[in-house]
PDB file of C-alpha atoms in Angstrom:
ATOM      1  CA  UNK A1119      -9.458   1.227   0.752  1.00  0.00           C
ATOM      2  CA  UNK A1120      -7.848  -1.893   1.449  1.00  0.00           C
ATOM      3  CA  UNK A1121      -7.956  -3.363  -1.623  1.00  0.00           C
ATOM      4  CA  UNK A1122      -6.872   0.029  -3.535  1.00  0.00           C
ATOM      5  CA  UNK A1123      -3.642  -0.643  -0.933  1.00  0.00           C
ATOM      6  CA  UNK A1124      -3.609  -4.206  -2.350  1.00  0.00           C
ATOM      7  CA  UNK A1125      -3.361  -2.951  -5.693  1.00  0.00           C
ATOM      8  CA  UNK A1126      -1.327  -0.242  -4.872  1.00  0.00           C
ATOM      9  CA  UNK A1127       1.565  -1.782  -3.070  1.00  0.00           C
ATOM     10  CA  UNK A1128       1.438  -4.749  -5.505  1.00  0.00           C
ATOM     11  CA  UNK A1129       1.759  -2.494  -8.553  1.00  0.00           C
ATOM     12  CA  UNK A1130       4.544  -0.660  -6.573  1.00  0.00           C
ATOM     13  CA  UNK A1131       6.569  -3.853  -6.472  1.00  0.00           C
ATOM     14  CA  UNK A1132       6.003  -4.903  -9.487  1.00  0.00           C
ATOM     15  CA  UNK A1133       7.417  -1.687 -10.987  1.00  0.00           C
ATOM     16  CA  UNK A1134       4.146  -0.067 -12.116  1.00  0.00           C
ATOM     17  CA  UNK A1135       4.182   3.401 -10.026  1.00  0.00           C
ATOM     18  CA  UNK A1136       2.252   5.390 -12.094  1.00  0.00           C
ATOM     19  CA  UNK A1137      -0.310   3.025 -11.586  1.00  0.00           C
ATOM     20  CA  UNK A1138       0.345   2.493  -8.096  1.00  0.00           C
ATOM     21  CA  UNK A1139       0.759   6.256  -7.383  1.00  0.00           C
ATOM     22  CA  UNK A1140      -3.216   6.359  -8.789  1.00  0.00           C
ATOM     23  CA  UNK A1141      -4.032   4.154  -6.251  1.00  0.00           C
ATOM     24  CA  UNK A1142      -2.922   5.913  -3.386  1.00  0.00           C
ATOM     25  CA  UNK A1143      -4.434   9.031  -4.818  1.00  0.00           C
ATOM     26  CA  UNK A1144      -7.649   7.586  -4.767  1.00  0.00           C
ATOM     27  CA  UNK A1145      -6.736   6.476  -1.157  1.00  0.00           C
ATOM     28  CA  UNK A1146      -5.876   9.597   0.125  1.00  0.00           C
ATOM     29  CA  UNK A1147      -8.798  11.162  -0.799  1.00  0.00           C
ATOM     30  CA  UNK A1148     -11.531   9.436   1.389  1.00  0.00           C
ATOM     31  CA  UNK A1149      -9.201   8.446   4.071  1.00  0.00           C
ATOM     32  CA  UNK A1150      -6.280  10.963   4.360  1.00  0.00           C
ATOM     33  CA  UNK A1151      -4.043   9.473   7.007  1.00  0.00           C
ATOM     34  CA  UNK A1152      -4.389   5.811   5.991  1.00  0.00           C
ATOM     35  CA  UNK A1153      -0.837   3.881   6.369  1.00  0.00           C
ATOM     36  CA  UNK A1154       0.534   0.678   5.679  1.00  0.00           C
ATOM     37  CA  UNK A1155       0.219   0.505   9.517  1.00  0.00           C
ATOM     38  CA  UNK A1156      -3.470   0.610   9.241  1.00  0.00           C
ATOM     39  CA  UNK A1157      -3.245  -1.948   6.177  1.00  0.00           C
ATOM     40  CA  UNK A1158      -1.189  -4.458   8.257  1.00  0.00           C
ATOM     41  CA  UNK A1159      -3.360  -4.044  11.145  1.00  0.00           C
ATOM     42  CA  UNK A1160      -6.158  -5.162   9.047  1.00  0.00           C
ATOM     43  CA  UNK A1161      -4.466  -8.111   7.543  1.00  0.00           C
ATOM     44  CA  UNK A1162      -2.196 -10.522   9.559  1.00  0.00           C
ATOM     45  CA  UNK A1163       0.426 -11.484   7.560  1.00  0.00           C
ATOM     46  CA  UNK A1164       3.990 -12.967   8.588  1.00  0.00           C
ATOM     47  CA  UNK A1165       6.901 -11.170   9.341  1.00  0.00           C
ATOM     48  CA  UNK A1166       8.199 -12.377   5.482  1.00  0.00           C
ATOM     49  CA  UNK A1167       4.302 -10.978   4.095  1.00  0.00           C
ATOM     50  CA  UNK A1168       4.512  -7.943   6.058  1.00  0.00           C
ATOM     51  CA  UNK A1169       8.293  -6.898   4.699  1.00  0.00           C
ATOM     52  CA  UNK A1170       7.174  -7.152   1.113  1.00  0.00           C
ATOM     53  CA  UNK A1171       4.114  -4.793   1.498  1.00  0.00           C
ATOM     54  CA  UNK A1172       6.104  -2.293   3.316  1.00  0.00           C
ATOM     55  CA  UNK A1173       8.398  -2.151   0.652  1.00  0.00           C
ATOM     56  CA  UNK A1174       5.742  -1.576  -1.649  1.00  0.00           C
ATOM     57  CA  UNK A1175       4.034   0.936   0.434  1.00  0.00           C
ATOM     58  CA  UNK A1176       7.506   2.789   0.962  1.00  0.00           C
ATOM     59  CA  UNK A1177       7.951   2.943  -2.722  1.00  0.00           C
ATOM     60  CA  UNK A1178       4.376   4.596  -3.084  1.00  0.00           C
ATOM     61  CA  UNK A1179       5.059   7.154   0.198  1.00  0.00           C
ATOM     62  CA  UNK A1180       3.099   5.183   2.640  1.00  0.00           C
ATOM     63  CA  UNK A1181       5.397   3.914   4.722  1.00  0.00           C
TER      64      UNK A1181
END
């Protein structure tokens, strides 16, 4: 799942929500109440990291 959040965010960001929106489809489906929380608990990234992947997660509804 966290790599379909990988994907997801990053095609988010890069203005690909269709294809992003797949991704969190396929997320929600095996793990319902995943959240970028969950995804940032799982990878430490820097305040600066972190930002950008919450943007991308807010553009896909994850946030």
């Amino acid at each position: 799942m966290h790599i379909r959040a990988i994907a997801g965010y990053s095609l988010a960001l890069a203005g690909s929500l269709d294809q992003a929106r797949s991704q969190v489809a396929a997320i929600r489906k095996t793990h319902p109440r995943y959240s970028v929380d969950d995804f940032l608990r799982a990878f430490r990234f820097d305040p600066h990291g972190a930002a950008v992947f919450r943007k991308g997660a807010k553009l896909v509804g994850m946030a």
